[in-house]
PDB file of C-alpha atoms in Angstrom:
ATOM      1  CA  UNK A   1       0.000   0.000   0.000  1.00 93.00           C
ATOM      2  CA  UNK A   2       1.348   3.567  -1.283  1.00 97.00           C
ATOM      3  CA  UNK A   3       0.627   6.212   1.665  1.00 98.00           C
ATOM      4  CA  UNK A   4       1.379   9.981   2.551  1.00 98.00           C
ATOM      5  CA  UNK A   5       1.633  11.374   5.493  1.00 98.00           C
ATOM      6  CA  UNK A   6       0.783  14.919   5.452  1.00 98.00           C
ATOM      7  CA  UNK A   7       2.896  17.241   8.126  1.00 98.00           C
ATOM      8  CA  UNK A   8       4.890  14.235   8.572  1.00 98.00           C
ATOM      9  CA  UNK A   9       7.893  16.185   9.973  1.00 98.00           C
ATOM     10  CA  UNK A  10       5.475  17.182  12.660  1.00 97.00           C
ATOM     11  CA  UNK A  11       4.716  15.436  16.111  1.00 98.00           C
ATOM     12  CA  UNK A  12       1.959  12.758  15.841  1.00 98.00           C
ATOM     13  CA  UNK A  13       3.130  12.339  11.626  1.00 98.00           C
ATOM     14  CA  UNK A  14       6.510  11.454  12.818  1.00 98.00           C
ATOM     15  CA  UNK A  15       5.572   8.783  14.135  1.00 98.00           C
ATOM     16  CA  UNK A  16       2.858   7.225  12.261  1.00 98.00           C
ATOM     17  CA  UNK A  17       5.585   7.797   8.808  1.00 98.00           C
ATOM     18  CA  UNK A  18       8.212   5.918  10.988  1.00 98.00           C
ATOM     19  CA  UNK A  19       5.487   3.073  12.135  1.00 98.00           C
ATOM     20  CA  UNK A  20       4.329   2.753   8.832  1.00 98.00           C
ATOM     21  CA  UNK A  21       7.798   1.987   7.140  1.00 98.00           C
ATOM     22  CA  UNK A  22       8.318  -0.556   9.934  1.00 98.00           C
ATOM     23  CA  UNK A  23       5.449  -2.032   8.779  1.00 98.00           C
ATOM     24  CA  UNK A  24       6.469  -2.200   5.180  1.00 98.00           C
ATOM     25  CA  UNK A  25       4.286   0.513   3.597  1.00 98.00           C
ATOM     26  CA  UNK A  26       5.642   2.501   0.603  1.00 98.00           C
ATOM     27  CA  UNK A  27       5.667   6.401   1.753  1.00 98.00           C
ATOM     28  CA  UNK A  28       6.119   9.907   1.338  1.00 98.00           C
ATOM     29  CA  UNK A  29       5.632  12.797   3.604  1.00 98.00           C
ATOM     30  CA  UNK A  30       4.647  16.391   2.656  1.00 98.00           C
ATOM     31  CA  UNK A  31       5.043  18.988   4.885  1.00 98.00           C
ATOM     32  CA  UNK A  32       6.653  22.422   4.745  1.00 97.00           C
ATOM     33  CA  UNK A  33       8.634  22.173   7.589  1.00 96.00           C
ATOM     34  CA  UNK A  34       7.078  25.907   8.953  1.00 94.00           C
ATOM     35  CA  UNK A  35       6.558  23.558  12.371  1.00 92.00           C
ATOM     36  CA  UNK A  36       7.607  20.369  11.554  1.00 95.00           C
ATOM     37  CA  UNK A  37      11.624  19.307  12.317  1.00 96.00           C
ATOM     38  CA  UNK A  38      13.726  16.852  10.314  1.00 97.00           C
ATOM     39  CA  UNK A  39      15.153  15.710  13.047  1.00 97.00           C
ATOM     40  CA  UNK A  40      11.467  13.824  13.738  1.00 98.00           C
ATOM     41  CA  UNK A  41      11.905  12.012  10.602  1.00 98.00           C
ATOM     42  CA  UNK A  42      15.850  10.905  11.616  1.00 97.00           C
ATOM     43  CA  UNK A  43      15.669   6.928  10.151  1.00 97.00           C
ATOM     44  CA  UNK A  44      13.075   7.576   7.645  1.00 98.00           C
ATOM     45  CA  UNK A  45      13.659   6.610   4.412  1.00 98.00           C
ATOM     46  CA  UNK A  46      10.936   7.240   2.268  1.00 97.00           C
ATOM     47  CA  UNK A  47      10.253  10.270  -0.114  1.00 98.00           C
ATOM     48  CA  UNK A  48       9.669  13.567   1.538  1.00 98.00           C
ATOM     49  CA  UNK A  49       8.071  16.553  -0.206  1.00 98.00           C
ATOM     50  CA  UNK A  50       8.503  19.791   1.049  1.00 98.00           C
ATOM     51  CA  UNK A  51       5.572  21.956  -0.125  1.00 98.00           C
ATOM     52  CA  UNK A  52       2.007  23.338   1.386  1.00 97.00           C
ATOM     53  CA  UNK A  53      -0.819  21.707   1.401  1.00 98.00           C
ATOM     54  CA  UNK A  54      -2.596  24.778   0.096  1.00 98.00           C
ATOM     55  CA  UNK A  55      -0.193  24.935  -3.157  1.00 96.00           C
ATOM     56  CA  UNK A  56       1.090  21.112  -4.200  1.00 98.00           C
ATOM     57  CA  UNK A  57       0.257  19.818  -7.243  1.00 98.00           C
ATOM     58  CA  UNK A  58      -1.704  16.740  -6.211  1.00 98.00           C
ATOM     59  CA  UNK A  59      -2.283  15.109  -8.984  1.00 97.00           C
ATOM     60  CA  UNK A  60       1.808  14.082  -8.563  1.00 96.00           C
ATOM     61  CA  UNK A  61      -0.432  11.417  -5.906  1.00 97.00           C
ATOM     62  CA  UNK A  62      -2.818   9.657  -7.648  1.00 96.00           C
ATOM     63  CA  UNK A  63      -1.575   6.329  -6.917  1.00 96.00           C
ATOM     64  CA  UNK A  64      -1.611   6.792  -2.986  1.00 98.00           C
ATOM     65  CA  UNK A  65      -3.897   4.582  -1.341  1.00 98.00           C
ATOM     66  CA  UNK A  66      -4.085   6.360   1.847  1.00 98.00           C
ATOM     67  CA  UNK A  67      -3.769   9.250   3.095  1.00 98.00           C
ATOM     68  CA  UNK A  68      -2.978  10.613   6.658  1.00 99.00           C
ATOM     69  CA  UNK A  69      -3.641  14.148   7.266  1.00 98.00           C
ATOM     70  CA  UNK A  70      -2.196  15.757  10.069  1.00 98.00           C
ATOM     71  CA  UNK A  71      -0.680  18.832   8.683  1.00 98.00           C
ATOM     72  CA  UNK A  72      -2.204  22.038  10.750  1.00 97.00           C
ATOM     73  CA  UNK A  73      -1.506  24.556  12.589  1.00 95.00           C
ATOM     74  CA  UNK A  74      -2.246  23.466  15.927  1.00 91.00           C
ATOM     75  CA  UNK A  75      -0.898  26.219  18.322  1.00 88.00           C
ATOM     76  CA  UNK A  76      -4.147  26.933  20.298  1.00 84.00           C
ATOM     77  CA  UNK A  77      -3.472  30.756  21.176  1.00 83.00           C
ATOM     78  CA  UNK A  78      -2.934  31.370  17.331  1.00 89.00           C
ATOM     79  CA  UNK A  79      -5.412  34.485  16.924  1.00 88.00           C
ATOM     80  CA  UNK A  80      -4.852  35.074  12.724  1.00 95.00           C
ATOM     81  CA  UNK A  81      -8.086  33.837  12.362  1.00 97.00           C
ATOM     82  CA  UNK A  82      -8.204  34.034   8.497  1.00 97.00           C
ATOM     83  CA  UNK A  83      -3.965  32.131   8.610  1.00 97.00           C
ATOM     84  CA  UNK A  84      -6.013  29.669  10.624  1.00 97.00           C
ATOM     85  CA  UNK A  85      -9.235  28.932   8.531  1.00 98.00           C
ATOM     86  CA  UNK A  86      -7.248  29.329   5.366  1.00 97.00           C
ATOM     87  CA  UNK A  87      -4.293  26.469   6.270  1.00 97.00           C
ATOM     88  CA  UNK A  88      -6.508  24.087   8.523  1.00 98.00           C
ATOM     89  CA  UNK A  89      -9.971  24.112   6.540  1.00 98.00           C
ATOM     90  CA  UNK A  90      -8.832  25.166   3.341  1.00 98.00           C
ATOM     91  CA  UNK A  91      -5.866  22.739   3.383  1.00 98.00           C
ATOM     92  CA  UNK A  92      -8.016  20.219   4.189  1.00 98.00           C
ATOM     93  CA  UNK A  93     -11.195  20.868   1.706  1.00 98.00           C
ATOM     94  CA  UNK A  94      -7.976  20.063  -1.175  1.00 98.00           C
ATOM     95  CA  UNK A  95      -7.216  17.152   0.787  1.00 98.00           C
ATOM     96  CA  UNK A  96     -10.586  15.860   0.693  1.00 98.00           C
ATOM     97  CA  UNK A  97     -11.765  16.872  -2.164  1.00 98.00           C
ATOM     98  CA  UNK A  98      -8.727  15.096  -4.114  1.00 98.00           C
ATOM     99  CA  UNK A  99      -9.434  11.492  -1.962  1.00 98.00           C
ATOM    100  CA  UNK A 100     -13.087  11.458  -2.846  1.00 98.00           C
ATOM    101  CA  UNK A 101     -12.095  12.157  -6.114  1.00 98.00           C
ATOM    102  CA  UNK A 102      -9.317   9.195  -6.663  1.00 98.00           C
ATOM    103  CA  UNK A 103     -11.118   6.761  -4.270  1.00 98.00           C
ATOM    104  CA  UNK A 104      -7.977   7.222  -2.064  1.00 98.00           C
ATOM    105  CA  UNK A 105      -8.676   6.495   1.632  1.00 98.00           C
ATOM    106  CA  UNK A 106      -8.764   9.688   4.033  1.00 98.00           C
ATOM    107  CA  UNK A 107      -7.892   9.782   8.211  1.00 99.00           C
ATOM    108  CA  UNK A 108      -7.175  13.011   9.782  1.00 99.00           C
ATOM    109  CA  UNK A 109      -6.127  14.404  12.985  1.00 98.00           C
ATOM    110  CA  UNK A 110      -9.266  16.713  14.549  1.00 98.00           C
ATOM    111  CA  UNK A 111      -9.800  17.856  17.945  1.00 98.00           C
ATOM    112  CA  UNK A 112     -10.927  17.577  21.301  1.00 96.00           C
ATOM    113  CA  UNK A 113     -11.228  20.851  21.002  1.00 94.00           C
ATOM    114  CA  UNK A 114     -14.044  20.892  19.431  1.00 97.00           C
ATOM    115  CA  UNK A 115     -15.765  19.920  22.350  1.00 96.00           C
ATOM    116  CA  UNK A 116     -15.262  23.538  24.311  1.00 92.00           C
ATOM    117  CA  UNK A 117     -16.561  23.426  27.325  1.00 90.00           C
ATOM    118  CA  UNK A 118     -18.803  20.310  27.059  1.00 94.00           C
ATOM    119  CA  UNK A 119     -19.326  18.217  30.047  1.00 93.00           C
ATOM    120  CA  UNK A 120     -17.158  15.381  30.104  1.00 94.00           C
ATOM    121  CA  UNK A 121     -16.811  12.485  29.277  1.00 97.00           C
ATOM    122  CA  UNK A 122     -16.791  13.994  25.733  1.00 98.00           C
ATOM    123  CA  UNK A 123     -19.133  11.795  23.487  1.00 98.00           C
ATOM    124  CA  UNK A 124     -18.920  13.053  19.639  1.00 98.00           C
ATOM    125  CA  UNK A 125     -22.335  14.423  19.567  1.00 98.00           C
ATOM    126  CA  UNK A 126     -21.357  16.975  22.221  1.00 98.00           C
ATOM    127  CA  UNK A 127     -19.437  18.779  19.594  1.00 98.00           C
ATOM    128  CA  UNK A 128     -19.903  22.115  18.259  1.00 97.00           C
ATOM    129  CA  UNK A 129     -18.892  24.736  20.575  1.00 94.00           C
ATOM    130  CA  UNK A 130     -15.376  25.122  20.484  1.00 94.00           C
ATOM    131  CA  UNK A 131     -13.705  27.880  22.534  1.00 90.00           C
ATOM    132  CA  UNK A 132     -11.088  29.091  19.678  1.00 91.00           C
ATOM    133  CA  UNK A 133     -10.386  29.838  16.758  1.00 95.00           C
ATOM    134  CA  UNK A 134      -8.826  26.365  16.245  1.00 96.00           C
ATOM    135  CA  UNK A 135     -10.839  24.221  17.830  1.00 95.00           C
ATOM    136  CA  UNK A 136     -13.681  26.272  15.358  1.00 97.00           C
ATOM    137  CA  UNK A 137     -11.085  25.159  12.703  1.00 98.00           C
ATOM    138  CA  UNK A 138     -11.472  21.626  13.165  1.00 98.00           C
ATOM    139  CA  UNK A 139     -15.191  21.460  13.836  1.00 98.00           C
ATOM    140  CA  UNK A 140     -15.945  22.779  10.462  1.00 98.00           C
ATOM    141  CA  UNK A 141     -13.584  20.517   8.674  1.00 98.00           C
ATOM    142  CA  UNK A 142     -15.732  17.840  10.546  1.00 98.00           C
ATOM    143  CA  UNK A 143     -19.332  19.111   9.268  1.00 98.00           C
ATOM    144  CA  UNK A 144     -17.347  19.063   5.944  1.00 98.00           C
ATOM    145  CA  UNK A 145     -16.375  15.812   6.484  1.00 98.00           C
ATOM    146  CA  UNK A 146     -19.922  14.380   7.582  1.00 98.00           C
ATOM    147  CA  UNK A 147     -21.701  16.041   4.068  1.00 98.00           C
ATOM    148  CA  UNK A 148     -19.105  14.141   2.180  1.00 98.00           C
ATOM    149  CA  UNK A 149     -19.591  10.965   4.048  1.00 98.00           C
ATOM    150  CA  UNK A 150     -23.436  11.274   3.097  1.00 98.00           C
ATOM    151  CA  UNK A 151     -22.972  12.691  -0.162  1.00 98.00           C
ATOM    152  CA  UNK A 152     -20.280   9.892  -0.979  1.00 98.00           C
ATOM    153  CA  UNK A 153     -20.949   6.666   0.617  1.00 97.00           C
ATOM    154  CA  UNK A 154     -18.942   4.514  -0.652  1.00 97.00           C
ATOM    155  CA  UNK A 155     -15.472   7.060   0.314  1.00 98.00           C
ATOM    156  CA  UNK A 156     -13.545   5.558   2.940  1.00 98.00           C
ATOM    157  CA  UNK A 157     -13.014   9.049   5.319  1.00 99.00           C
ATOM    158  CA  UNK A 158     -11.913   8.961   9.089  1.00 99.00           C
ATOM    159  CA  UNK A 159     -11.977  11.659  11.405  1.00 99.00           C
ATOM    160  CA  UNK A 160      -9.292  11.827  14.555  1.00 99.00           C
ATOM    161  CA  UNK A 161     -10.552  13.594  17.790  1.00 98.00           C
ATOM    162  CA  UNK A 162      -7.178  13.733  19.667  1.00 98.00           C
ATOM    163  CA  UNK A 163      -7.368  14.335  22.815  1.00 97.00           C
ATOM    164  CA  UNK A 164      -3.823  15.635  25.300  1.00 96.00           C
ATOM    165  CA  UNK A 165      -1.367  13.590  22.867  1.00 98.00           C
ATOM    166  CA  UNK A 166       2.342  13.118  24.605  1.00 98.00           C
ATOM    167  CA  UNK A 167       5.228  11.185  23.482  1.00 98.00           C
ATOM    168  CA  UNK A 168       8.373  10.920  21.489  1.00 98.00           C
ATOM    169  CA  UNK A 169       9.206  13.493  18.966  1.00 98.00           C
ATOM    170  CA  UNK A 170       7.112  16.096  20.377  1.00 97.00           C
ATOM    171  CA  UNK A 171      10.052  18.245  21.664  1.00 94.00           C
ATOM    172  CA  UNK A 172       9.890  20.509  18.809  1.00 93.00           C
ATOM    173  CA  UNK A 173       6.458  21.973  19.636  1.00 92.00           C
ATOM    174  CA  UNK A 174       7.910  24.400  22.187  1.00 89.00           C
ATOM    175  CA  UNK A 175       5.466  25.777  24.312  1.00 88.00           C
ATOM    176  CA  UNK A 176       2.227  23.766  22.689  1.00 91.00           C
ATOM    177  CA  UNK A 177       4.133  20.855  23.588  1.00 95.00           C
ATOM    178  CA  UNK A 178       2.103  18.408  26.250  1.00 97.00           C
ATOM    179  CA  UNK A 179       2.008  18.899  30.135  1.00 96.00           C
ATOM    180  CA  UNK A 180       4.245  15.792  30.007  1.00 98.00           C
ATOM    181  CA  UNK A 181       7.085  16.887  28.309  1.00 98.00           C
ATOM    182  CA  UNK A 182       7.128  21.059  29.693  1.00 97.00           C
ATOM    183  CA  UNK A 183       7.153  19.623  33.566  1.00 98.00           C
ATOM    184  CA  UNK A 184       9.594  17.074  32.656  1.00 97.00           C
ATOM    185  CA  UNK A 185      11.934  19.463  31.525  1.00 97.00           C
ATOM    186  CA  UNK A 186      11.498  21.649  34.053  1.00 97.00           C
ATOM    187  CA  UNK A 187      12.067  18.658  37.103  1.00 98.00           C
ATOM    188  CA  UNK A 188      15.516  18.045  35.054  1.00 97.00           C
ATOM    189  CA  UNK A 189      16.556  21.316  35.136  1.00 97.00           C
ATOM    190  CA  UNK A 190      16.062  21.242  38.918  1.00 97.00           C
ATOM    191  CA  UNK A 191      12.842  23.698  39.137  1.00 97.00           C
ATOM    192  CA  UNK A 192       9.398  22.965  40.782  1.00 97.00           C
ATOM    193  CA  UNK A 193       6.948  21.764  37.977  1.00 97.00           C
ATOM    194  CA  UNK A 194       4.846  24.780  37.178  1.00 97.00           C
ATOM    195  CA  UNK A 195       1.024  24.253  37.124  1.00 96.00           C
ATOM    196  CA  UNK A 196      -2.425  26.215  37.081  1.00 95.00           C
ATOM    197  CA  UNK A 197      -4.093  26.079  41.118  1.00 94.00           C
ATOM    198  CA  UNK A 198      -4.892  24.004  41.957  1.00 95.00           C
ATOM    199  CA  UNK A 199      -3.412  21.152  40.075  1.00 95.00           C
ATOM    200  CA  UNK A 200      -6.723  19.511  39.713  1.00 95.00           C
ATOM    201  CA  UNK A 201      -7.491  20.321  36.781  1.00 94.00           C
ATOM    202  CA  UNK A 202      -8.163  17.178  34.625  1.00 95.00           C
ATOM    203  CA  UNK A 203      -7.286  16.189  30.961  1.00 96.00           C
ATOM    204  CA  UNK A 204      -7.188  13.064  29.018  1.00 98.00           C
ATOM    205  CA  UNK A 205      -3.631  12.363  28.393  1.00 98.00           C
ATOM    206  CA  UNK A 206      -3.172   9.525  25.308  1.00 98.00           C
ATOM    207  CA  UNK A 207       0.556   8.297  24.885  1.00 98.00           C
ATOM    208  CA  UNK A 208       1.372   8.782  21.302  1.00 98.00           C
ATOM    209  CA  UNK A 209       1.567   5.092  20.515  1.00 98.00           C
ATOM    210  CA  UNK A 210      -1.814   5.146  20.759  1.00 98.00           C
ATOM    211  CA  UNK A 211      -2.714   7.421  18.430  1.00 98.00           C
ATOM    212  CA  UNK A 212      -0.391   5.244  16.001  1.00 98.00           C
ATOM    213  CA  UNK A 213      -2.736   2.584  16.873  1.00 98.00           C
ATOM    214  CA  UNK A 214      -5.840   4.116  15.984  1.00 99.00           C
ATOM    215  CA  UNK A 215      -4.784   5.653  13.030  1.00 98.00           C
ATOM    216  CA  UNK A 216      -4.006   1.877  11.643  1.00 98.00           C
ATOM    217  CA  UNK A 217      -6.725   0.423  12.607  1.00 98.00           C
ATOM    218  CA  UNK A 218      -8.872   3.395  11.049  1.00 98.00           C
ATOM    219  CA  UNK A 219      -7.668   1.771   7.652  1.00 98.00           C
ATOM    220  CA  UNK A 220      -9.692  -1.000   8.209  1.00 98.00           C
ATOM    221  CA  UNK A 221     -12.663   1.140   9.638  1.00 98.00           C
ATOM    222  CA  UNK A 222     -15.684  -0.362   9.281  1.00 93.00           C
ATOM    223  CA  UNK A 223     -17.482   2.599   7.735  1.00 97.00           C
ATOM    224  CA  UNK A 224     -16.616   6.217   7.273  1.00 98.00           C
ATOM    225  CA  UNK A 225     -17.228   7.919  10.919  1.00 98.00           C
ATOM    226  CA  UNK A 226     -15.295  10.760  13.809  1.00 98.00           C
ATOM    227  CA  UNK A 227     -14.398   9.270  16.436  1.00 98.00           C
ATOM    228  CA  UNK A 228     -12.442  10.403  19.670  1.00 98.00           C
ATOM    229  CA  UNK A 229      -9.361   9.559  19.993  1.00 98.00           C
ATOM    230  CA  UNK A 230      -7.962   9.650  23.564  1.00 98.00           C
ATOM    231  CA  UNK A 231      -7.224   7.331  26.459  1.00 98.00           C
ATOM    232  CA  UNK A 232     -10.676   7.069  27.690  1.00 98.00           C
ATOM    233  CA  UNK A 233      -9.027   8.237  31.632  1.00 98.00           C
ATOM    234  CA  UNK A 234      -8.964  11.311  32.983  1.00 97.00           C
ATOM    235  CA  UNK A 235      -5.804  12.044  34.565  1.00 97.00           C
ATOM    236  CA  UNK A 236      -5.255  15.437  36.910  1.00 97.00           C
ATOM    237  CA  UNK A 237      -1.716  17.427  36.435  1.00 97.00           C
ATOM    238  CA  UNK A 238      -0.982  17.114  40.276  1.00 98.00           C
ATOM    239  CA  UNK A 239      -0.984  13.064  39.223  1.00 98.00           C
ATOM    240  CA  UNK A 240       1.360  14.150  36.059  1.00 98.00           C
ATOM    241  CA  UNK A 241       3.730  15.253  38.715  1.00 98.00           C
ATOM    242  CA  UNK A 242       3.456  12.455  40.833  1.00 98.00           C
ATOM    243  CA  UNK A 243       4.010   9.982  38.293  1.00 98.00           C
ATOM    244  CA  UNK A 244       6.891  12.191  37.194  1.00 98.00           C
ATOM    245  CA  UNK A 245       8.660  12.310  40.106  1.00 98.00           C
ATOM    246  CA  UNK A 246       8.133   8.080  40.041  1.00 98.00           C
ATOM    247  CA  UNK A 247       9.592   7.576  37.173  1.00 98.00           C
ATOM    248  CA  UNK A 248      12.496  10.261  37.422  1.00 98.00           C
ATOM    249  CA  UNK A 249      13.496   9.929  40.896  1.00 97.00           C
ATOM    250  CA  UNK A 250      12.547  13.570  42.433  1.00 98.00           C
ATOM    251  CA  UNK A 251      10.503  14.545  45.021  1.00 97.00           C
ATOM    252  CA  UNK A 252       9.479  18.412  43.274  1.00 97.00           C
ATOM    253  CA  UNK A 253       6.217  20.060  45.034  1.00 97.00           C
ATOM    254  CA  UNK A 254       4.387  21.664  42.620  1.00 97.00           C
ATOM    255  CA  UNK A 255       4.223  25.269  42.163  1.00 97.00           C
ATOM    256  CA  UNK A 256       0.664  26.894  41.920  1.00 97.00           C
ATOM    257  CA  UNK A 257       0.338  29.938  39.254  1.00 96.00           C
ATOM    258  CA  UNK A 258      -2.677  31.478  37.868  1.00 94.00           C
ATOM    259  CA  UNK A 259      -4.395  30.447  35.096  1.00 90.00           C
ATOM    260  CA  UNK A 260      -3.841  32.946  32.105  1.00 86.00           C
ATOM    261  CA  UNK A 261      -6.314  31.280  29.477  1.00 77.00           C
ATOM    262  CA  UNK A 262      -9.007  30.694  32.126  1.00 74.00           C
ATOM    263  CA  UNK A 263     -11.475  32.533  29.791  1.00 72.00           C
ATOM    264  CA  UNK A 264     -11.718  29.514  27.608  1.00 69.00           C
ATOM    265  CA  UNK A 265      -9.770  26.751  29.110  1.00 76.00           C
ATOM    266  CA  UNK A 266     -10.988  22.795  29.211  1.00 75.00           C
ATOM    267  CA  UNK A 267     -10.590  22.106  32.985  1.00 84.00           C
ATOM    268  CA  UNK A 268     -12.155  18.610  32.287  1.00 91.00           C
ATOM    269  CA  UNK A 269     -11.917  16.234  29.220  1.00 94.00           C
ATOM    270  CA  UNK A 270     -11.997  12.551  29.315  1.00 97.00           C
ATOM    271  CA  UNK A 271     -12.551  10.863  25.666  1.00 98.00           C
ATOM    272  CA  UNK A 272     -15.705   8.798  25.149  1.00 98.00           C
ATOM    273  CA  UNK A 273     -14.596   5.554  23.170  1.00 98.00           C
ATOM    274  CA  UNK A 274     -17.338   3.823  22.470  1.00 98.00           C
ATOM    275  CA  UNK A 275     -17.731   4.528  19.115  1.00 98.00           C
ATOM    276  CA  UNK A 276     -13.709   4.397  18.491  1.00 98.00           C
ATOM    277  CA  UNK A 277     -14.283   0.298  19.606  1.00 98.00           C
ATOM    278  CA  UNK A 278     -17.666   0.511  17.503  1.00 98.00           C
ATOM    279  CA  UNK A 279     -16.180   1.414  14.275  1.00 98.00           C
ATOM    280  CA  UNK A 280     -12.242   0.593  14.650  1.00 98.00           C
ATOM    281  CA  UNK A 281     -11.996  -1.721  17.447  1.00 98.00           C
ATOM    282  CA  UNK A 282     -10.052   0.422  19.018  1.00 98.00           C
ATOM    283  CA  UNK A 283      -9.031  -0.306  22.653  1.00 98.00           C
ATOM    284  CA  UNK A 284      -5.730   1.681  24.115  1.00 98.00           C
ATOM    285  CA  UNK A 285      -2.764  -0.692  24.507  1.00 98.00           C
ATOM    286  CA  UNK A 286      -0.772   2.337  27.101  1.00 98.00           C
ATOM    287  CA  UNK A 287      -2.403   3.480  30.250  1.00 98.00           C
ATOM    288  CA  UNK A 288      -1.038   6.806  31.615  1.00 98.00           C
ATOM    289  CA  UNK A 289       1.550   5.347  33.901  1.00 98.00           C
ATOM    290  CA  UNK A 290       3.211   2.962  31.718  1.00 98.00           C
ATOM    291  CA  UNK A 291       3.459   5.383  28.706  1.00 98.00           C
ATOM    292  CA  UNK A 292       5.353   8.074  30.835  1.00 98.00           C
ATOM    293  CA  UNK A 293       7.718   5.143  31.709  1.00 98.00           C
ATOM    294  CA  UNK A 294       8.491   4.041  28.028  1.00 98.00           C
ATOM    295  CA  UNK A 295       8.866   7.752  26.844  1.00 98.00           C
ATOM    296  CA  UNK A 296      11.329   9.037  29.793  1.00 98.00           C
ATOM    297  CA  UNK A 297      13.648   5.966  28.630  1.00 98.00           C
ATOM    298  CA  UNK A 298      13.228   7.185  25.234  1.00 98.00           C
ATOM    299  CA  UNK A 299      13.906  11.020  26.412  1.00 97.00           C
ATOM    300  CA  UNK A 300      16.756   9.661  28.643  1.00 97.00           C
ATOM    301  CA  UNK A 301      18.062   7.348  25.216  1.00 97.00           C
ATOM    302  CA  UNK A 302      17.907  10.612  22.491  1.00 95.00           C
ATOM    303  CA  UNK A 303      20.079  13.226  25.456  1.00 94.00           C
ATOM    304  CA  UNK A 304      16.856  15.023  25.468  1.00 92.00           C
ATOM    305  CA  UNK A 305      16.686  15.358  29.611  1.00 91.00           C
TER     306      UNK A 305
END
């Protein structure tokens, strides 16, 4: 199977493009590297095309089978609303618009955010309300996604809702980099973990590996559908700094700031999976716990802390 991997240089790309040669698959990545680093893609060695989404000539990939779109921008406090709409909706009406066309099969990454301020746990018809301008981003490339799903029934279209994604290759993100990773850093450079007060704040933190998972099995989905895509636990940052201080080998008290973004911040989300085992059979193979343990070996085995 012939794949791309849109913003493959990026985070959650990275690794899918590096999973997916493991497995065998013939691929390519296109991203622009505006975000994405090419240190991510270090033991890749498929094609990479660096271009935008908004101007590559697609028809150069007709005979992709698949497609994996996770190109975005996906800092949160962006407030260019038009950059916004124009690379994350626009980008991916081209996307979609060229699968449908070719019969090629299309997964992207959406959002938890889409969910605003929803009680939790988040099921996927509590969706609609988003609380900025990119969670508004992502909720309209899911109504888009839904009419062609209806309109088309026979496409093959998956929609992503990450939820609090953590894990290798993320370190390039800088500040919209997870909870995991900026407290981390901070223990290792000997400093109290900064959090909001009172630390109980809770969010549903998914180990990257498990998005890898999901997006495979969405391959094989059993019908076109949007589905979360989280770690179905709710997990509070005081806990983050617990199991930190586990798995490091500190003892660092937090230390309690104010909440900047309290406007329109998620105090609560906790992905619904029902319909993610419905349609993919998806069930998450890394609790919390365990998947800080595998990535601070892999931080520790990279010199990244």
């Amino acid at each position: 199977m012939n794949v791309m991997i849109t913003g493959g240089a990026g985070f959650i790309g990275s690794n899918i493009a590096l999973e997916l040669q493991d497995k065998g698959y013939d691929t390519v990545v296109l991203d622009d590297f505006s975000s994405g680093n090419f240190k991510n893609l270090l033991g890749y060695e498929g094609d990479v095309v660096s271009d935008s989404i908004l101007d590559v000539d697609l028809d150069r990939f007709k005979d992709i089978d698949a497609i994996f779109h996770e190109a975005a921008i996906t800092d949160t406090t962006v407030s260019n609303q038009k950059l916004m709409m124009q690379i994350n909706t626009e980008g991916f009406r081209r996307l979609l618009d060229f699968s449908v066309e070719n019969d090629i099969k299309f997964i992207y990454a959406s959002s938890a955010a889409t969910y605003g301020d929803a009680e939790s746990p988040q099921k996927e018809e509590y969706a609609g309300r988003p609380n900025n301008i990119y969670g508004f981003s992502k909720w309209i490339c899911d109504c888009m996604a839904k009419k062609y799903m209806e309109k088309y029934p026979d496409s093959h279209i998956v929609g992503l809702r990450y939820f609090n994604v953590f894990g290798p290759r993320e370190q390039y993100k800088g500040k919209m980099a997870s909870m995991v990773w900026q407290l981390a850093k901070q223990m290792v450079e000997g400093k109290n973990p900064r959090i909001f007060k009172w630390g109980e704040q809770k969010r549903d933190q998914v180990y990257v590996k498990n998005i890898v998972q999901i997006n495979l099995l969405a391959l094989d989905a059993k019908e076109s559908c949007i589905v979360n895509a989280g770690s179905g636990n709710a997990v509070s940052f005081n806990h983050i700094i617990e199991v930190l201080n586990d798995v490091l080998g500190f003892d660092y008290e937090p230390e309690y700031i104010d909440n900047p973004y309290e406007e329109f911040y998620q105090d609560f989300t906790q992905a619904d999976l029902t319909n993610a085992k419905k349609y993919l059979d998806y069930e998450p193979k890394w609790n919390f716990e365990d998947g800080v343990k595998d990535y601070v070996e892999w931080l520790k085995e990279n010199r990244y802390i």
